[in-house]
mmCIF file of N, CA and C in Angstrom:
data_model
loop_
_atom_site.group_PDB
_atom_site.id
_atom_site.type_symbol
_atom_site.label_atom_id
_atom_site.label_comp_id
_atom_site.label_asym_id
_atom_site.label_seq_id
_atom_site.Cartn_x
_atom_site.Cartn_y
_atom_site.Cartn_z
ATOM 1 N N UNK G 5 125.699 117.910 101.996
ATOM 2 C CA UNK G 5 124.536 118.129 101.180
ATOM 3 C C UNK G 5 123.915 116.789 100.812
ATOM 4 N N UNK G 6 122.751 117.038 100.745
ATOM 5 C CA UNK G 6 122.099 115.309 100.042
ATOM 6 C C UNK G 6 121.987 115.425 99.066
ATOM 7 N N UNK G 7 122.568 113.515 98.887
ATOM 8 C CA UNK G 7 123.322 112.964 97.801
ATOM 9 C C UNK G 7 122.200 112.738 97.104
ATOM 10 N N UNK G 8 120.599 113.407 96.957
ATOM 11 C CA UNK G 8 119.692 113.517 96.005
ATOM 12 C C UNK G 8 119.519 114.299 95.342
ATOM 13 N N UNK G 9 120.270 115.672 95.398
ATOM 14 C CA UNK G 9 119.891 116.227 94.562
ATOM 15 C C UNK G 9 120.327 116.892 93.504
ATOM 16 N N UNK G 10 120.232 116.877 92.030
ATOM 17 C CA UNK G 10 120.203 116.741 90.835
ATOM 18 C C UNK G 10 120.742 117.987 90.050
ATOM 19 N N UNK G 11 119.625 119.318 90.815
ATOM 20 C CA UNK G 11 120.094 120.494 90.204
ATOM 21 C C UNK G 11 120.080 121.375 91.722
ATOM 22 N N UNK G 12 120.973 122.481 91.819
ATOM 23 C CA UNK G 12 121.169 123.119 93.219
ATOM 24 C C UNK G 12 119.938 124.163 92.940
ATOM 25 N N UNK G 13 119.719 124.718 91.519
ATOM 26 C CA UNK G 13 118.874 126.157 91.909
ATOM 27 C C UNK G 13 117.427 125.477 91.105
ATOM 28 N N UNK G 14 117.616 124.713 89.561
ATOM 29 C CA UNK G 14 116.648 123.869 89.065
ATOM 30 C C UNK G 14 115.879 125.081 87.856
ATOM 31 N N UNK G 15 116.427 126.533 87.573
ATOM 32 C CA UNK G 15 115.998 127.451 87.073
ATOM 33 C C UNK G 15 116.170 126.775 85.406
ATOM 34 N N UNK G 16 116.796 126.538 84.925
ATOM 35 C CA UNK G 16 117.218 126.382 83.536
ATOM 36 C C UNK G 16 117.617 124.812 83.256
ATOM 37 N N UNK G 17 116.377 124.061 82.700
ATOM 38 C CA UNK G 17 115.755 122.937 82.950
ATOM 39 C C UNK G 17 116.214 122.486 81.199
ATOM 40 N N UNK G 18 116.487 121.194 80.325
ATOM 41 C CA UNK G 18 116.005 120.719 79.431
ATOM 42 C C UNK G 18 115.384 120.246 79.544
ATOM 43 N N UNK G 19 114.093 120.228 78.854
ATOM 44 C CA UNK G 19 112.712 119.736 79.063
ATOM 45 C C UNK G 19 111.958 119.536 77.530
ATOM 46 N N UNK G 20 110.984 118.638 77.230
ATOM 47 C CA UNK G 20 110.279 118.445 76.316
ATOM 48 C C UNK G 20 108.781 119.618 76.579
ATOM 49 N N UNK G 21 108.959 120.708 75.884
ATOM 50 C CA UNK G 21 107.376 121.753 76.043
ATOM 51 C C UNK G 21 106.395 120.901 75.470
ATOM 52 N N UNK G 22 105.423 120.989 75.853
ATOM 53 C CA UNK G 22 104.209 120.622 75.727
ATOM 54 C C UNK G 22 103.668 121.758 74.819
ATOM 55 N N UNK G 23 103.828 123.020 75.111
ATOM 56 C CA UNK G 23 103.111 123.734 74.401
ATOM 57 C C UNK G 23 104.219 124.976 73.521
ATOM 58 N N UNK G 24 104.549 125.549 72.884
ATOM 59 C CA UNK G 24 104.306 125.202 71.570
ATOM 60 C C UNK G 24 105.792 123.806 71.086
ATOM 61 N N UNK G 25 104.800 123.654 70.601
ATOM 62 C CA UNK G 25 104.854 122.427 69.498
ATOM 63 C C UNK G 25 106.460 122.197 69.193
ATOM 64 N N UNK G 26 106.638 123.134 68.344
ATOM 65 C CA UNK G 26 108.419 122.835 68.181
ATOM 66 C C UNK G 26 108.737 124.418 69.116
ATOM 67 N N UNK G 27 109.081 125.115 69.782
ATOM 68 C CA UNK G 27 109.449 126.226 69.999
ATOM 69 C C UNK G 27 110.951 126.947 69.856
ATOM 70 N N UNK G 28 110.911 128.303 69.427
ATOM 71 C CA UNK G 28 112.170 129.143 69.113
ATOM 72 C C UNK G 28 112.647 129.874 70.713
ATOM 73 N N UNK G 29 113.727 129.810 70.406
ATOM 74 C CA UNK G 29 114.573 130.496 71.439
ATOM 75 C C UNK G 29 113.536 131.964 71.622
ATOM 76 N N UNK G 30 113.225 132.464 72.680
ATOM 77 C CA UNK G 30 112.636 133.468 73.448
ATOM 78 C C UNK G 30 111.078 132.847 73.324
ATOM 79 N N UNK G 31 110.541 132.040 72.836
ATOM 80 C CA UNK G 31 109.044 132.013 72.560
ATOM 81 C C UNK G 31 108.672 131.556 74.152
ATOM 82 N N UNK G 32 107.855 131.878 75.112
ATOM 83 C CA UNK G 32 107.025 131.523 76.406
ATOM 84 C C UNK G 32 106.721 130.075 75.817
ATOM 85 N N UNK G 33 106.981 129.224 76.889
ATOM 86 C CA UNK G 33 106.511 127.934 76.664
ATOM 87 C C UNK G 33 105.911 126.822 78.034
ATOM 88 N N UNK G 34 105.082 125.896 77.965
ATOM 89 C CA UNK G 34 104.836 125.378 78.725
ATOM 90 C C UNK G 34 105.392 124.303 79.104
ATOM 91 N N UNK G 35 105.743 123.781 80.196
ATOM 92 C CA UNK G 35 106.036 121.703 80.282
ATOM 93 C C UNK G 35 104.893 121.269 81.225
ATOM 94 N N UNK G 36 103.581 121.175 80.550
ATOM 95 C CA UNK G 36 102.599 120.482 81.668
ATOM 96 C C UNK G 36 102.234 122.359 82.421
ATOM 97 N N UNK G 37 102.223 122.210 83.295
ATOM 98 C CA UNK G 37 101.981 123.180 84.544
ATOM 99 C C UNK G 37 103.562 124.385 84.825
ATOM 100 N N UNK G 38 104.258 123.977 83.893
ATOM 101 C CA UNK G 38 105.540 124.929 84.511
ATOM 102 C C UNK G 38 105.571 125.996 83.224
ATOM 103 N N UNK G 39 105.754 127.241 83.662
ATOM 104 C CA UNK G 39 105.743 127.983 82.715
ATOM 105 C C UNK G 39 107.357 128.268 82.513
ATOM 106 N N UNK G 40 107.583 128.764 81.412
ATOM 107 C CA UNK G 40 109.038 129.196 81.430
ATOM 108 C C UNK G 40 109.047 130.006 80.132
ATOM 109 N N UNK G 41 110.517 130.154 79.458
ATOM 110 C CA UNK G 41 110.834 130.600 78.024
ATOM 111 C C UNK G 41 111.864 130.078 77.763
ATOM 112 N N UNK G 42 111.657 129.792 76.193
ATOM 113 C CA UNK G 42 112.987 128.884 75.471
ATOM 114 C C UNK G 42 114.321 129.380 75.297
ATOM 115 N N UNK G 43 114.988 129.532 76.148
ATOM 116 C CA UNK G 43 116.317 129.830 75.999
ATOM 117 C C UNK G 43 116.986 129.110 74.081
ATOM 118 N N UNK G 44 116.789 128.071 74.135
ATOM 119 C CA UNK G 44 117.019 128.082 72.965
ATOM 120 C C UNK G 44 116.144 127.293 71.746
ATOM 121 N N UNK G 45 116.345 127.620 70.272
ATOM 122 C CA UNK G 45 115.703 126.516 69.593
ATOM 123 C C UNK G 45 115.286 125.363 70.294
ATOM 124 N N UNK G 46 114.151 124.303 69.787
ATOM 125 C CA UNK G 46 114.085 122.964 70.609
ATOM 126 C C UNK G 46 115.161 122.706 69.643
ATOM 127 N N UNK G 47 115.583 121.209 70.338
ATOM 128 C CA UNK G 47 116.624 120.216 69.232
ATOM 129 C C UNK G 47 116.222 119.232 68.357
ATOM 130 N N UNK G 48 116.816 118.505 67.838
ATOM 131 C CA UNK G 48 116.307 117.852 66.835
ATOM 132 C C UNK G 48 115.327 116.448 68.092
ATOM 133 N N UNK G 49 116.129 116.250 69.377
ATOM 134 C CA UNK G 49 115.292 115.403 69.703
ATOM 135 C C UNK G 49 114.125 115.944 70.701
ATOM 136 N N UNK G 50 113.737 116.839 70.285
ATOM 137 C CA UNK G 50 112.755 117.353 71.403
ATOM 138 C C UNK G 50 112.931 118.240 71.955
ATOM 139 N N UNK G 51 113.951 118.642 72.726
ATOM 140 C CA UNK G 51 114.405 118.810 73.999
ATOM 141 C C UNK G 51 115.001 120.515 73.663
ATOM 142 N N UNK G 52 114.152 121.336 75.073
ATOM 143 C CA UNK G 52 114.822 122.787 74.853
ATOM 144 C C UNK G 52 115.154 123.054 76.247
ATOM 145 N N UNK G 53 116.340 123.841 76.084
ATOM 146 C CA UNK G 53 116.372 124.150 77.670
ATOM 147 C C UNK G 53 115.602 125.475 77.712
ATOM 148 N N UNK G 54 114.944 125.777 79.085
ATOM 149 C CA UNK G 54 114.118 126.320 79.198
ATOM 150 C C UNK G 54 114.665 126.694 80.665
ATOM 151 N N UNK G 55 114.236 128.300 81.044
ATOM 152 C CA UNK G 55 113.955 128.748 81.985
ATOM 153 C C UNK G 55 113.301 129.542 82.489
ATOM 154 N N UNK G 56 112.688 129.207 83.876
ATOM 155 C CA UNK G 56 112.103 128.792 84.312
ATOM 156 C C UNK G 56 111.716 129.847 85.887
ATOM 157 N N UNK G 57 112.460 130.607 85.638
ATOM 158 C CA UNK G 57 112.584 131.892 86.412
ATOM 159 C C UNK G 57 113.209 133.568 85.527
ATOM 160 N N UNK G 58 113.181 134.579 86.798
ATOM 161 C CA UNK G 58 113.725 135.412 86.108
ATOM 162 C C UNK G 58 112.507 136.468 85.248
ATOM 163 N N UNK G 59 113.372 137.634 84.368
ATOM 164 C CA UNK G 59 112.245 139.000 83.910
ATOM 165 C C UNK G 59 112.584 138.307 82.219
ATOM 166 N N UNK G 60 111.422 138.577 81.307
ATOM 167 C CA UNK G 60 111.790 138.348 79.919
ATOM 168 C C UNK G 60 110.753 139.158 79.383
ATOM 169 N N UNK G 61 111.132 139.553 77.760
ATOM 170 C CA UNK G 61 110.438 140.978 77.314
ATOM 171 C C UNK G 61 109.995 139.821 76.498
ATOM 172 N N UNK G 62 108.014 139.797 76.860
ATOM 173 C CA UNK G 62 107.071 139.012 75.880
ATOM 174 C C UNK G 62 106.174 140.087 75.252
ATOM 175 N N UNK G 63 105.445 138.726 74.672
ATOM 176 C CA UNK G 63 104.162 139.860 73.754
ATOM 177 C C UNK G 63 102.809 139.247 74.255
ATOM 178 N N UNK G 64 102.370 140.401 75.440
ATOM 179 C CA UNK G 64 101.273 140.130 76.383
ATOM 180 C C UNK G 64 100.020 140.834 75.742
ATOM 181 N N UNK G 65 98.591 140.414 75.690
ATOM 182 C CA UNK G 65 97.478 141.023 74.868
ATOM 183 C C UNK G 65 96.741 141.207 76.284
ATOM 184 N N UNK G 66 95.986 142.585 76.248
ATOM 185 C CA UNK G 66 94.852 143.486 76.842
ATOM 186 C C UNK G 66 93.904 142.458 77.006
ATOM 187 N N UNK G 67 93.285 141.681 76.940
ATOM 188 C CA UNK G 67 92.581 141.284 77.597
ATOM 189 C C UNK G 67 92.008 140.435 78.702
ATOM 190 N N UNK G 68 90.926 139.860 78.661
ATOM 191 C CA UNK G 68 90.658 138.738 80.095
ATOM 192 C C UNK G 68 89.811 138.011 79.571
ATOM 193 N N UNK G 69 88.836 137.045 80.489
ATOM 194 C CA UNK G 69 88.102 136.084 80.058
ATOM 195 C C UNK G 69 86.634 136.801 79.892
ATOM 196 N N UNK G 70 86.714 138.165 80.127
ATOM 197 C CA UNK G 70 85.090 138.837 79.401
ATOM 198 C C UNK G 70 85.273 139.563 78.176
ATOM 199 N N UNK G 71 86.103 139.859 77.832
ATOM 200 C CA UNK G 71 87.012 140.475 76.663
ATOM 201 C C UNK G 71 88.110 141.692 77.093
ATOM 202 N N UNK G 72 88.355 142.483 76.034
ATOM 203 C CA UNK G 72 88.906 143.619 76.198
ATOM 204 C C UNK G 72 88.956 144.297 78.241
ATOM 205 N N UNK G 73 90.729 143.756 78.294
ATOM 206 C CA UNK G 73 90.667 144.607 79.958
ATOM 207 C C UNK G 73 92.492 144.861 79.739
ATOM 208 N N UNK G 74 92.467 145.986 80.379
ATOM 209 C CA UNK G 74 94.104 146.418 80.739
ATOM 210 C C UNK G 74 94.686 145.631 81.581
ATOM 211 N N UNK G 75 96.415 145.870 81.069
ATOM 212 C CA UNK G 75 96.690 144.976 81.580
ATOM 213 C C UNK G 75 97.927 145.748 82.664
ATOM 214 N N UNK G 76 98.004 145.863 84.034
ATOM 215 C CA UNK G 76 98.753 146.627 84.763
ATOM 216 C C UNK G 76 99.724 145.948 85.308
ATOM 217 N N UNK G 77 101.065 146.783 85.778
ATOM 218 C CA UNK G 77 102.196 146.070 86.576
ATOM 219 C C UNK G 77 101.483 145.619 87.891
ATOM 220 N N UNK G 78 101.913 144.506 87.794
ATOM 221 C CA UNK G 78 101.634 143.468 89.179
ATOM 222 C C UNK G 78 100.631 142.416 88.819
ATOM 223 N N UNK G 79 99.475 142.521 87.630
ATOM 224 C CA UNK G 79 98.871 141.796 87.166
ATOM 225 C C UNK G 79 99.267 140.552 87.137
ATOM 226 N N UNK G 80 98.455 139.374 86.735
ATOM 227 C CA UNK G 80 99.008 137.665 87.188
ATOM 228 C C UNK G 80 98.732 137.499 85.232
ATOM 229 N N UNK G 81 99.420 136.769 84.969
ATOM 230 C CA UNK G 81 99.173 136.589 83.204
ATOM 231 C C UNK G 81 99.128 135.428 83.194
ATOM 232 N N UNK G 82 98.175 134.745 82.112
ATOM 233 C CA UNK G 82 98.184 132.953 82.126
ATOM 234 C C UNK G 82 98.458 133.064 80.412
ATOM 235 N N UNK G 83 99.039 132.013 80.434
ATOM 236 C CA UNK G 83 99.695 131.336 79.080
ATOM 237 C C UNK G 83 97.911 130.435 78.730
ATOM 238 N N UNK G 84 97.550 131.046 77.587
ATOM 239 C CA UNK G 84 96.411 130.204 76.519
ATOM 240 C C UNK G 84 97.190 129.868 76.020
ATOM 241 N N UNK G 85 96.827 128.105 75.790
ATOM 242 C CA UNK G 85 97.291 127.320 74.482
ATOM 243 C C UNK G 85 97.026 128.054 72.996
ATOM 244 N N UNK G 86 95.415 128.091 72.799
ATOM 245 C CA UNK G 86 94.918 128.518 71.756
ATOM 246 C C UNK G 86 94.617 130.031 71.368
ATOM 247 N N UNK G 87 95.491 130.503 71.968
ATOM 248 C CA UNK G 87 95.708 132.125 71.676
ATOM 249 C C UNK G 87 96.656 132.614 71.089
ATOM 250 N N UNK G 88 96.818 134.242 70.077
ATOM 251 C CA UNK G 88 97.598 134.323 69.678
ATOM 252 C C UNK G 88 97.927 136.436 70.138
ATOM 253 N N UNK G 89 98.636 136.560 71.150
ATOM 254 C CA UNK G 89 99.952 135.678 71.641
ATOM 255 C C UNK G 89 99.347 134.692 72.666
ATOM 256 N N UNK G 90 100.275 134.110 73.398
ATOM 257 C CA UNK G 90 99.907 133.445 74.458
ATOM 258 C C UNK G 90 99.552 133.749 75.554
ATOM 259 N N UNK G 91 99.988 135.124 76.018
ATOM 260 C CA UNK G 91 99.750 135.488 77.611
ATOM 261 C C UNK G 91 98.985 137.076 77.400
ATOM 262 N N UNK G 92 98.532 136.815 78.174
ATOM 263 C CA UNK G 92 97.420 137.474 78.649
ATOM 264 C C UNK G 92 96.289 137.561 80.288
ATOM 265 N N UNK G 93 95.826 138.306 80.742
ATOM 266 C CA UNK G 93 95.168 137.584 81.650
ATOM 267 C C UNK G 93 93.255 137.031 81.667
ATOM 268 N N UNK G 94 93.625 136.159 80.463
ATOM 269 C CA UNK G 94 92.529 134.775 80.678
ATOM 270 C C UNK G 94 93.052 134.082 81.779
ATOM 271 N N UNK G 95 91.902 133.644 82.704
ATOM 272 C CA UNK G 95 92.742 132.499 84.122
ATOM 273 C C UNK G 95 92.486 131.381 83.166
ATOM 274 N N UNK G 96 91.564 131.066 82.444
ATOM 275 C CA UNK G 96 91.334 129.804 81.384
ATOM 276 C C UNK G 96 92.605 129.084 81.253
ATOM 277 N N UNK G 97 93.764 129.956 81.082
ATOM 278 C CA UNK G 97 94.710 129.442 80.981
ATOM 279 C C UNK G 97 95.746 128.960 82.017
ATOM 280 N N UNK G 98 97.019 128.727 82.133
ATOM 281 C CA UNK G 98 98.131 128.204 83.013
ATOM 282 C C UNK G 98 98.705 129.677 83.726
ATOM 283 N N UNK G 99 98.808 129.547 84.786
ATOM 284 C CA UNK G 99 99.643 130.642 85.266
ATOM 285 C C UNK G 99 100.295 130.783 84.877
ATOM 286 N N UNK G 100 101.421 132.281 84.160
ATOM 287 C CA UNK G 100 102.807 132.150 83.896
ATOM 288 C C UNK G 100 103.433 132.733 84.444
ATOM 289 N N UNK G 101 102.951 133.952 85.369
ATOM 290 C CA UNK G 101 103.687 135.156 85.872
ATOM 291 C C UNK G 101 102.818 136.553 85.909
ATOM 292 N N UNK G 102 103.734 137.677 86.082
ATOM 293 C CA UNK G 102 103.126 138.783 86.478
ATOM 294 C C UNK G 102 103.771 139.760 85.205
ATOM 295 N N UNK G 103 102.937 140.577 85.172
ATOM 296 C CA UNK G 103 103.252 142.256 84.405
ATOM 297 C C UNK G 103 104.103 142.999 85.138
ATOM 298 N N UNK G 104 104.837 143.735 84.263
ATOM 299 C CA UNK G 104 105.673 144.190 85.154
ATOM 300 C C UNK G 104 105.206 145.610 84.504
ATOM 301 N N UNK G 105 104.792 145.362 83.509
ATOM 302 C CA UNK G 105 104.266 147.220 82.484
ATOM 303 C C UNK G 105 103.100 146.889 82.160
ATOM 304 N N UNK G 106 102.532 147.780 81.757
ATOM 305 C CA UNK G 106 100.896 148.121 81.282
ATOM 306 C C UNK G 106 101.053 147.667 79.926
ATOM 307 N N UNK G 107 99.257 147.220 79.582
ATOM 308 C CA UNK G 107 99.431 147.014 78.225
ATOM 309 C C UNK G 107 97.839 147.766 78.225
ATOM 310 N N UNK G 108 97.707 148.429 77.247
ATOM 311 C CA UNK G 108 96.242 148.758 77.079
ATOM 312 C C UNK G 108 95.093 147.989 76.685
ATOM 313 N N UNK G 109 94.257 147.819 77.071
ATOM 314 C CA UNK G 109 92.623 147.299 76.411
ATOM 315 C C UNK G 109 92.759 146.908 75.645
ATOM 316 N N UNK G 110 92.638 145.715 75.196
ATOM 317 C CA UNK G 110 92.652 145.223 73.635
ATOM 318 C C UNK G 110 94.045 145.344 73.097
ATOM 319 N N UNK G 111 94.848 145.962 73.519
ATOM 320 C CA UNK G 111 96.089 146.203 72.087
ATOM 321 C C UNK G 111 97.031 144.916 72.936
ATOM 322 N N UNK G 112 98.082 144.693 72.052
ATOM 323 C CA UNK G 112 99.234 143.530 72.073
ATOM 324 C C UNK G 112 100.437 144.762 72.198
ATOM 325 N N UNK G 113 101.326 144.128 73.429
ATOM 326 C CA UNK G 113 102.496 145.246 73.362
ATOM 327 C C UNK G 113 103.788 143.845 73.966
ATOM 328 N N UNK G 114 104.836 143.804 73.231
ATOM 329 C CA UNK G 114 105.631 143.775 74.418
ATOM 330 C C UNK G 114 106.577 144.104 75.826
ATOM 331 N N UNK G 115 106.095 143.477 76.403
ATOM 332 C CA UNK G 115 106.691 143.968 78.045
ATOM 333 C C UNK G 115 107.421 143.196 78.836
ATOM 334 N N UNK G 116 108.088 143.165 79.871
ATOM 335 C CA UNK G 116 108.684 142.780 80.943
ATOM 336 C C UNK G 116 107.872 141.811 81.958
ATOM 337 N N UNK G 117 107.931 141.005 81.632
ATOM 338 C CA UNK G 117 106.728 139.816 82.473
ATOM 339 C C UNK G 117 107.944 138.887 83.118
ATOM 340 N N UNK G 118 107.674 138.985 84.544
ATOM 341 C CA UNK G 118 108.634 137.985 85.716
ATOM 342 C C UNK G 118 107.595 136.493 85.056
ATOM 343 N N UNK G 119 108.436 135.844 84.838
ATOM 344 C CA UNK G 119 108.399 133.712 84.950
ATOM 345 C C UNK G 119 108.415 133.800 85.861
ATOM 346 N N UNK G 120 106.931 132.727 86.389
ATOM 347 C CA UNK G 120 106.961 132.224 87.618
ATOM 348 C C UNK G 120 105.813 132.375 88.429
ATOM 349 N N UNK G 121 105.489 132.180 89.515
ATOM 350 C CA UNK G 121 104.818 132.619 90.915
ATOM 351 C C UNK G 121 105.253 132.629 92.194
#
């Protein structure tokens, strides 16, 4: 095997998120362009491990970048910084993954969203 490499699968990363700020264990989080979820609290120095693959039950909102749209299994969801929740499908935002369940028009539900592309 070559003697470069670091992690064999690279799924469950410690990393400094960029987005949110300090983040809690399950919260969707960003590093730059990589989407993932906080496996745990960050630590006191920054640092959360995060992964980076895999199904996790978030809190995805009905809409898109014209407003109010459903949200169906197979759908692509992007992580907004300045949204509350974070995922949804605005493309405005970072890719994070796909729907795996429906969410209706406008309403906030949590669901089963695959990390990743």
């Amino acid at each position: 095997m070559a003697q470069n490499i670091v992690f064999e699968d690279g799924t469950q990363l410690a990393l400094t998120a960029t987005d949110p700020a300090t983040p809690a264990s399950g919260d969707p989080v960003l590093v730059g362009q990589i989407p993932g979820v906080a496996l745990i609290d960050e630590a006191a120095d920054g640092v959360t491990t995060i992964k980076t693959n895999g199904v996790a039950t978030l809190s995805v909102k009905g809409i898109d970048g014209g407003g109010n749209s459903a949200v169906a299994a197979g759908d692509i969801l992007y992580y907004v910084t300045g949204d509350t929740p974070k995922l949804s499908k605005k493309n405005t935002g970072v890719r994070f993954g796909y729907a795996l369940e429906a969410v209706s028009s406008g309403a906030t539900a949590t669901i089963r969203v695959k990390i990743g592309y």
